[in-house]
């Protein structure tokens, strides 16, 4: 049997998470984050995994694997069909819900995230919450090279608009977002 088929995870819930980590590392291997140091991109999906599992106590392997894979379709040469074949329809479905349609103009995509956040399934809401928190943490620690304070503020306000539509999903994750949002706003006001 192909070791990447979803059935592998039936008896060992960690199997699908480890396989997703390997897959994401492979697909993002030539990408870098936007911070000054151009950190390896895979640090970002791993940050979501840490936030969800270690800080928020989320143990659902579908959520954890989806978090690791959440940017593979949007940012790499990976299709939802491939994710479905390798990881099954549940994980592919969550990734689909957190993937922007890059054929749309950026402003439309950003408004779409705000408008559709409340209609996501609970698993996708958890991934979305972790994604926004991780990005704000990155912004506070090391903003994208060349971003003005105004652009950073705009990004923070937009992230909060999305998160405000996700409220009531997970208390700890929402508190973690609120904490870093507060830090970001006061850092930028200084
Ligand atoms: P982008 O979508 O271009 O960039 C933000 C994304 O970059 C994040 O969502 C994250 O996505 C990824 N990312 C990679 N590294 C980092 C990092 N170190 N810190 C944070 N995020 C990182 O941003 P926007 O275009 O949305 O810009 C933000 C705001 O600025 C917008 O509201 C827009 O209106 C405004 N703007 C201003 C401009 C100006 O010159 N003043 C020009 C363009 C926009 P992922 O999770 O996918 O990795
Ligand atoms: Zn992301």
Short mmCIF file of C-alpha atoms in Angstrom, two decimals, residues 2 19 22 28 47 50 64 68 74 86 90 96 103 112 117 120 128 146 150 153 157-158 162 171:
data_model
loop_
_atom_site.label_atom_id
_atom_site.label_comp_id
_atom_site.label_asym_id
_atom_site.label_seq_id
_atom_site.Cartn_x
_atom_site.Cartn_y
_atom_site.Cartn_z
CA UNK A 2 1.17 3.54 -0.79
CA UNK A 19 2.94 13.10 6.61
CA UNK A 22 6.77 16.28 5.33
CA UNK A 28 7.41 25.12 0.45
CA UNK A 47 3.91 28.04 13.96
CA UNK A 50 2.47 24.85 17.67
CA UNK A 64 -3.51 19.93 12.65
CA UNK A 68 0.31 22.38 8.06
CA UNK A 74 -2.54 29.04 -2.51
CA UNK A 86 -3.06 12.00 -0.49
CA UNK A 90 -11.91 16.06 5.05
CA UNK A 96 -10.17 24.53 0.29
CA UNK A 103 -7.56 34.93 -9.83
CA UNK A 112 -14.18 37.94 0.71
CA UNK A 117 -15.31 33.86 7.73
CA UNK A 120 -16.54 28.42 7.46
CA UNK A 128 -7.99 30.66 10.09
CA UNK A 146 9.67 47.60 3.21
CA UNK A 150 0.47 52.44 7.88
CA UNK A 153 -1.64 48.93 10.77
CA UNK A 157 -7.05 45.99 11.28
CA UNK A 158 -8.02 43.71 8.41
CA UNK A 162 -11.66 38.57 9.89
CA UNK A 171 -11.57 30.97 23.63
#
